[in-house]
mmCIF file of C-alpha atoms in Angstrom:
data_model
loop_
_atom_site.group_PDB
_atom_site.id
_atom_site.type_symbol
_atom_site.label_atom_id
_atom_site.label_comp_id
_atom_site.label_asym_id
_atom_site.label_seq_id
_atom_site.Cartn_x
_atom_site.Cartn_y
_atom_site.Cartn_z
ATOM 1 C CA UNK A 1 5.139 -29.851 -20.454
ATOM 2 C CA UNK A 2 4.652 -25.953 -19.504
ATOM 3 C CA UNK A 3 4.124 -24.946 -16.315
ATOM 4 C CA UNK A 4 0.191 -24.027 -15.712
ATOM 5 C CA UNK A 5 0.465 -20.510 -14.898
ATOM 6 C CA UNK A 6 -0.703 -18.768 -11.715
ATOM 7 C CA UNK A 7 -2.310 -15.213 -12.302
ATOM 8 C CA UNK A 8 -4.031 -14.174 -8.743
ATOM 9 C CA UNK A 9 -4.586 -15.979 -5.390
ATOM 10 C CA UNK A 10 -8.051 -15.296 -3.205
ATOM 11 C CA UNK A 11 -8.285 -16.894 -0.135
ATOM 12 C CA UNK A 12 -7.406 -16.739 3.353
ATOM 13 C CA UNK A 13 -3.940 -15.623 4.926
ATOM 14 C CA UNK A 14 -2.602 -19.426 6.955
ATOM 15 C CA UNK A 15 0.537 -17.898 7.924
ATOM 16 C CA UNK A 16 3.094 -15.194 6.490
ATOM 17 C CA UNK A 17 6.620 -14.140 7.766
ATOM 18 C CA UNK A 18 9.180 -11.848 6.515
ATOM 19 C CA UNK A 19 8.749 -11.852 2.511
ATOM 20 C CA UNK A 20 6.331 -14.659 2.676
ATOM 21 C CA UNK A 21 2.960 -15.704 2.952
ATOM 22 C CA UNK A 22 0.865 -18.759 3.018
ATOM 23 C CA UNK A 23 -2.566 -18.287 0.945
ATOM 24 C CA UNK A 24 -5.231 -21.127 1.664
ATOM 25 C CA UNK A 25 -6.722 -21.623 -1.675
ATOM 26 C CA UNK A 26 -9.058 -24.632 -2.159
ATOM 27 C CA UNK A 27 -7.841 -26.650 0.691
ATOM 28 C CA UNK A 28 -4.024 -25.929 -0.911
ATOM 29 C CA UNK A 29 -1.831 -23.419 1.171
ATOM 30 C CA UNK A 30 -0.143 -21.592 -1.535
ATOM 31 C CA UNK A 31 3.685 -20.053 -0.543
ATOM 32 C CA UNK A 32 3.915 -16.906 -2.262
ATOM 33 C CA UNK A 33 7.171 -14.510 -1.773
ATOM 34 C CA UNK A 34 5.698 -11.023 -1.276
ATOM 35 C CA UNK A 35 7.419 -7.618 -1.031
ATOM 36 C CA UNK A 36 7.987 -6.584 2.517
ATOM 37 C CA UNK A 37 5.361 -3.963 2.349
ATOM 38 C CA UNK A 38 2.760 -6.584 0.967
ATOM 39 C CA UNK A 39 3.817 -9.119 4.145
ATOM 40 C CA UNK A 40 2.938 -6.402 6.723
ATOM 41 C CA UNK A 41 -0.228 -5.589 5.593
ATOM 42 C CA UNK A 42 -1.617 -9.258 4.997
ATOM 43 C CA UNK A 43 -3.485 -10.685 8.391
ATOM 44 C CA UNK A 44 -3.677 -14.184 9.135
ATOM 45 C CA UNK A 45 -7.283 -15.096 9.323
ATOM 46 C CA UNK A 46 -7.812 -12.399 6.886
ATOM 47 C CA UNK A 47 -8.447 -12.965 3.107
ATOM 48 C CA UNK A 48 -6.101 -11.465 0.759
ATOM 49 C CA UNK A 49 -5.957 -11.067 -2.906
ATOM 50 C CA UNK A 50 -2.054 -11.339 -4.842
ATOM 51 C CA UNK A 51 -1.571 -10.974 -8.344
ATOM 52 C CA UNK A 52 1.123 -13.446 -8.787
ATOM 53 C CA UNK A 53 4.017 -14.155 -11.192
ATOM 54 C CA UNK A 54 4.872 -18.053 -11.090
ATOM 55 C CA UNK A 55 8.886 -18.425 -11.991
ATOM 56 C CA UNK A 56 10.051 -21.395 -13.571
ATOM 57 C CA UNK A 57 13.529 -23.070 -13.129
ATOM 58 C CA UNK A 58 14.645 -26.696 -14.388
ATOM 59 C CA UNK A 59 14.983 -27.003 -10.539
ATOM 60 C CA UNK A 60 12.336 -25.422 -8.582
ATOM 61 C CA UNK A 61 8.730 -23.403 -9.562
ATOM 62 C CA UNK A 62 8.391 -20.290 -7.390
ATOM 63 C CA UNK A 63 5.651 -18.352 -7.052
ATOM 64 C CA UNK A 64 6.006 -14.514 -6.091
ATOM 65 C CA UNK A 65 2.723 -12.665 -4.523
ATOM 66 C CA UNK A 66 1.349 -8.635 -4.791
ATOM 67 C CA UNK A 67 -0.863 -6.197 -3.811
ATOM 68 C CA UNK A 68 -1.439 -4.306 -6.866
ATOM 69 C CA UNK A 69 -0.930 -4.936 -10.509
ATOM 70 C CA UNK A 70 1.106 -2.295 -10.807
ATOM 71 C CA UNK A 71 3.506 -3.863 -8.581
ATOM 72 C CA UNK A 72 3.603 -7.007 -10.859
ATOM 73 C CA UNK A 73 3.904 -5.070 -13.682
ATOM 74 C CA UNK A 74 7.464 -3.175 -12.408
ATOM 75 C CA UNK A 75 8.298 -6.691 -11.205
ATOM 76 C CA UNK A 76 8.251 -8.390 -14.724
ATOM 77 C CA UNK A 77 10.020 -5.201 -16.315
ATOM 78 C CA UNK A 78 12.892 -5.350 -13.374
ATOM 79 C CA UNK A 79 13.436 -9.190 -14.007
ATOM 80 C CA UNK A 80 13.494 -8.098 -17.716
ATOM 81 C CA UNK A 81 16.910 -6.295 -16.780
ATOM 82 C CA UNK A 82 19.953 -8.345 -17.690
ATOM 83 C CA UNK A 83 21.775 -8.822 -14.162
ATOM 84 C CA UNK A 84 17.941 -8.470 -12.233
ATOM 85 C CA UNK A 85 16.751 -11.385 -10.688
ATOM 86 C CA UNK A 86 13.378 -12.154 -9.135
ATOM 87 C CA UNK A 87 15.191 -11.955 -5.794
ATOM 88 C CA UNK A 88 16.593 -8.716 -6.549
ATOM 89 C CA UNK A 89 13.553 -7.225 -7.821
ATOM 90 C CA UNK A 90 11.676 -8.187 -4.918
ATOM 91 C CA UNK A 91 14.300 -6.873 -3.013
ATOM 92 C CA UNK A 92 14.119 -3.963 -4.642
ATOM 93 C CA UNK A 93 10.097 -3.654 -4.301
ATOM 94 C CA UNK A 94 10.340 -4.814 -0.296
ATOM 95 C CA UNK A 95 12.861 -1.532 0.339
ATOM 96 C CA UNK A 96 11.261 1.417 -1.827
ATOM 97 C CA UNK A 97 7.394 1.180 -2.192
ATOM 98 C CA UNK A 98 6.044 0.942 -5.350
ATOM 99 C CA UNK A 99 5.370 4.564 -6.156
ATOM 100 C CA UNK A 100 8.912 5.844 -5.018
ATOM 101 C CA UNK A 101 10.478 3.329 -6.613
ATOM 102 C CA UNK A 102 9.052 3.483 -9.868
ATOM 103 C CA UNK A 103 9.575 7.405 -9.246
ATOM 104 C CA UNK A 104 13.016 6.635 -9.010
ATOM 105 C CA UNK A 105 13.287 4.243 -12.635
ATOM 106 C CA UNK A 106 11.389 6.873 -14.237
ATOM 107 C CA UNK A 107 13.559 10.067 -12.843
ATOM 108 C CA UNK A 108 17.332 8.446 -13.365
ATOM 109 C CA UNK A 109 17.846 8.405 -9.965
ATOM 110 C CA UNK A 110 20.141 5.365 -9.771
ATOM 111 C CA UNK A 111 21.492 6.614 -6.423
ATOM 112 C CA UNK A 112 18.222 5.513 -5.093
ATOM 113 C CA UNK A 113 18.064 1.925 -6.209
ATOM 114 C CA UNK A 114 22.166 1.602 -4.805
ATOM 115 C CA UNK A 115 20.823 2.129 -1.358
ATOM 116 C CA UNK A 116 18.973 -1.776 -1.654
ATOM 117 C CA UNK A 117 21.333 -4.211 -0.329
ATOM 118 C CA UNK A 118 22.124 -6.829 -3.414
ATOM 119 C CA UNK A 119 21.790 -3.673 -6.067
ATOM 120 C CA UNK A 120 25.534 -2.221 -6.751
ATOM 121 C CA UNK A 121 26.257 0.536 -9.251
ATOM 122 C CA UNK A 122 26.757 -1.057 -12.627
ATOM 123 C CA UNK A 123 22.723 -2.796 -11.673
ATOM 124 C CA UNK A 124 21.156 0.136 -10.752
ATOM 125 C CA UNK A 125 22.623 1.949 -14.070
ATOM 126 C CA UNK A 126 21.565 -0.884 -16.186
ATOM 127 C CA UNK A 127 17.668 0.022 -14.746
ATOM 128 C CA UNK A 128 17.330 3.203 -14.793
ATOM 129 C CA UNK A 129 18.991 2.774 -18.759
ATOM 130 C CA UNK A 130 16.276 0.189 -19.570
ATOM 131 C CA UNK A 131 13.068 1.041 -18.342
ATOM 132 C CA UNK A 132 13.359 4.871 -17.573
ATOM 133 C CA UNK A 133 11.083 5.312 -20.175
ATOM 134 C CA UNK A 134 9.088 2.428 -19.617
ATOM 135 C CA UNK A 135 7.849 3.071 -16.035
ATOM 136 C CA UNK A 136 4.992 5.316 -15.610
ATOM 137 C CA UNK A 137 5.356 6.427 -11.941
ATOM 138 C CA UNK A 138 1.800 6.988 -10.203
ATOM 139 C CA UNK A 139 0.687 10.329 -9.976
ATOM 140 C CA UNK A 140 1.783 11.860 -6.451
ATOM 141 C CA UNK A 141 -1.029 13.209 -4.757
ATOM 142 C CA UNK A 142 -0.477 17.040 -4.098
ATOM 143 C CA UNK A 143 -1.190 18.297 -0.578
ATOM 144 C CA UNK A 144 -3.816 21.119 -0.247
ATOM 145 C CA UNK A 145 -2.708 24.020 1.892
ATOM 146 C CA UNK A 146 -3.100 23.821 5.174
ATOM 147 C CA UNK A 147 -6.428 25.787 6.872
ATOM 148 C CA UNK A 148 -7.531 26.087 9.874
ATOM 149 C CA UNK A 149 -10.110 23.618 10.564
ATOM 150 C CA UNK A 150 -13.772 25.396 11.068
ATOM 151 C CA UNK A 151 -15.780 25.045 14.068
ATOM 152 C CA UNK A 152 -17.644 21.400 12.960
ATOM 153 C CA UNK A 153 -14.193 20.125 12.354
ATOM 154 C CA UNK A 154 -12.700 20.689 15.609
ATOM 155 C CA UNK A 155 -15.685 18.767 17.697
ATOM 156 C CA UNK A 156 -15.356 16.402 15.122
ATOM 157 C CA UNK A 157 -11.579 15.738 16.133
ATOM 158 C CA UNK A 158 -13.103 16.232 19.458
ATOM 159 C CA UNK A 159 -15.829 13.590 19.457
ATOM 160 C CA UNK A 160 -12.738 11.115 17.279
ATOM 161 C CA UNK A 161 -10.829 11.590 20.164
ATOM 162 C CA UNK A 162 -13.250 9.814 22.910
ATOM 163 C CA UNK A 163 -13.909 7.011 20.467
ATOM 164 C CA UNK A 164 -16.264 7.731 17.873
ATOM 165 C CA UNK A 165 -15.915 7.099 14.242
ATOM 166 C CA UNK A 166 -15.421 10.115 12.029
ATOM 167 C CA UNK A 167 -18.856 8.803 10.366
ATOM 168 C CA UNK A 168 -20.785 8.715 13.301
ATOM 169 C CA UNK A 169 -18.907 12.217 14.714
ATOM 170 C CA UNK A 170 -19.895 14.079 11.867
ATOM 171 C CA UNK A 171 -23.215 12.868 11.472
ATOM 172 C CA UNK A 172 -23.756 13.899 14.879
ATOM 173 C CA UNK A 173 -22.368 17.553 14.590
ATOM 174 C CA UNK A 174 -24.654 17.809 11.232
ATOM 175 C CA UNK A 175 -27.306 17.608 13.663
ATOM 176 C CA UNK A 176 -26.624 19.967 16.054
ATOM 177 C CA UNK A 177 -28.915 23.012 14.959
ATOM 178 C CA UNK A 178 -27.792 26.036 17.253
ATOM 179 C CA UNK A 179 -24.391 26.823 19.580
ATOM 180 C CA UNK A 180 -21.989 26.943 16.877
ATOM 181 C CA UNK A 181 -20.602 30.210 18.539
ATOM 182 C CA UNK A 182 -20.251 28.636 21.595
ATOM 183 C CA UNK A 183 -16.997 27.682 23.152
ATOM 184 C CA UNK A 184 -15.581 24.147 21.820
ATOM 185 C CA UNK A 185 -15.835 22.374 25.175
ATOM 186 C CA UNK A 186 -19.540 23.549 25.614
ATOM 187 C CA UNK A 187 -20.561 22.529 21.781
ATOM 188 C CA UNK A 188 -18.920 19.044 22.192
ATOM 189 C CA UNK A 189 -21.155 18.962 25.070
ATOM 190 C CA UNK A 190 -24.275 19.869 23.460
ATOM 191 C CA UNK A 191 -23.246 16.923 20.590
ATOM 192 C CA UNK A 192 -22.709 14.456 23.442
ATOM 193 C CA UNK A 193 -25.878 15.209 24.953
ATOM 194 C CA UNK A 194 -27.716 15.493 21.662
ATOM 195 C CA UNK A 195 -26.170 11.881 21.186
ATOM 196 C CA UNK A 196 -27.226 10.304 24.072
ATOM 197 C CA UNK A 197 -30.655 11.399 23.330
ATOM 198 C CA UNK A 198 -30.993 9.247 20.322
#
């Protein structure tokens, strides 16, 4: 009989540890091995969503948990690698995030995937060899230059600074009508006053 396959989880963090996580799903805590990335940003009392890859041995079903389906995706092509494990491709996945890692496959950079305990030489050839051009690395964000921040920016980093929310900070400086040529201390006074006239 084939194992009914698991695609996702929804439900509510129980517990999680270090690679692991409990999923409450129905009344059912669900044990899901998750990349170490994955496990840190899961809260208990917190629902989470996995898309999950359910491994099947004569001996044991395990179930492996993450954030993205990109993530699964490089998963099932690293355990597609003769020599690659589900172990070792989570291990892989828990030591480079996603995006650097798949950077890595797609850029030959073997030297990269060496660094992961479990992965020697001979391993991290055999990936790059196989799915360098398989792996479609996300597309790195590019920085824009530096500028100085204008006058509304600064009180807003101001205001952010004695506990308002960058929502409520700028909505508050888009109301301030005159003083922009006043000193910074005297126009996040005039927001602060405008504020606590509302």
């Amino acid at each position: 009989m084939d194992a009914m396959p698991i695609a996702r989880l929804r439900g509510v963090v129980e517990e999680k540890g270090d690679g692991w996580a409990i999923v409450g799903v129905g009344g059912v805590g669900m044990l899901a091995a998750v990349p170490a990335t994955t496990a840190d940003a899961l809260e208990v009392g917190a629902q989470a969503s996995l898309f999950t890859y359910l491994h099947v041995r004569e001996d044991a079903l395990s179930l492996f948990g993450f954030a993205s389906r990109e993530e699964l995706t490089l998963f099932e092509q690293l355990i597609g690698v003769s020599g690659v494990g589900p172990r070792a491709a989570l291990s892989l996945l828990s030591a480079v995030d996603y995006g650097h890692l798949a950077q890595a496959i797609a850029g030959g950079q073997s030297d990269v995937l060496r660094q992961v305990p479990g992965i020697g030489q001979k391993t991290a050839e055999r990936i790059v060899l196989d799915l360098r051009d398989k792996v479609t690395p996300p597309a790195m964000v590019v920085e824009a230059p530096q500028k100085p921040p204008d006058r509304d920016e600064e009180v807003i980093a101001a205001l952010m600074g004695l506990g308002y929310s960058q929502l409520e900070a700028a909505g508050a400086v888009a109301q301030l009508e005159d003083g922009r040529d006043l000193p910074l201390e005297d126009r996040v006074r005039r927001v602060l006053q405008q504020i606590a006239s509302y």
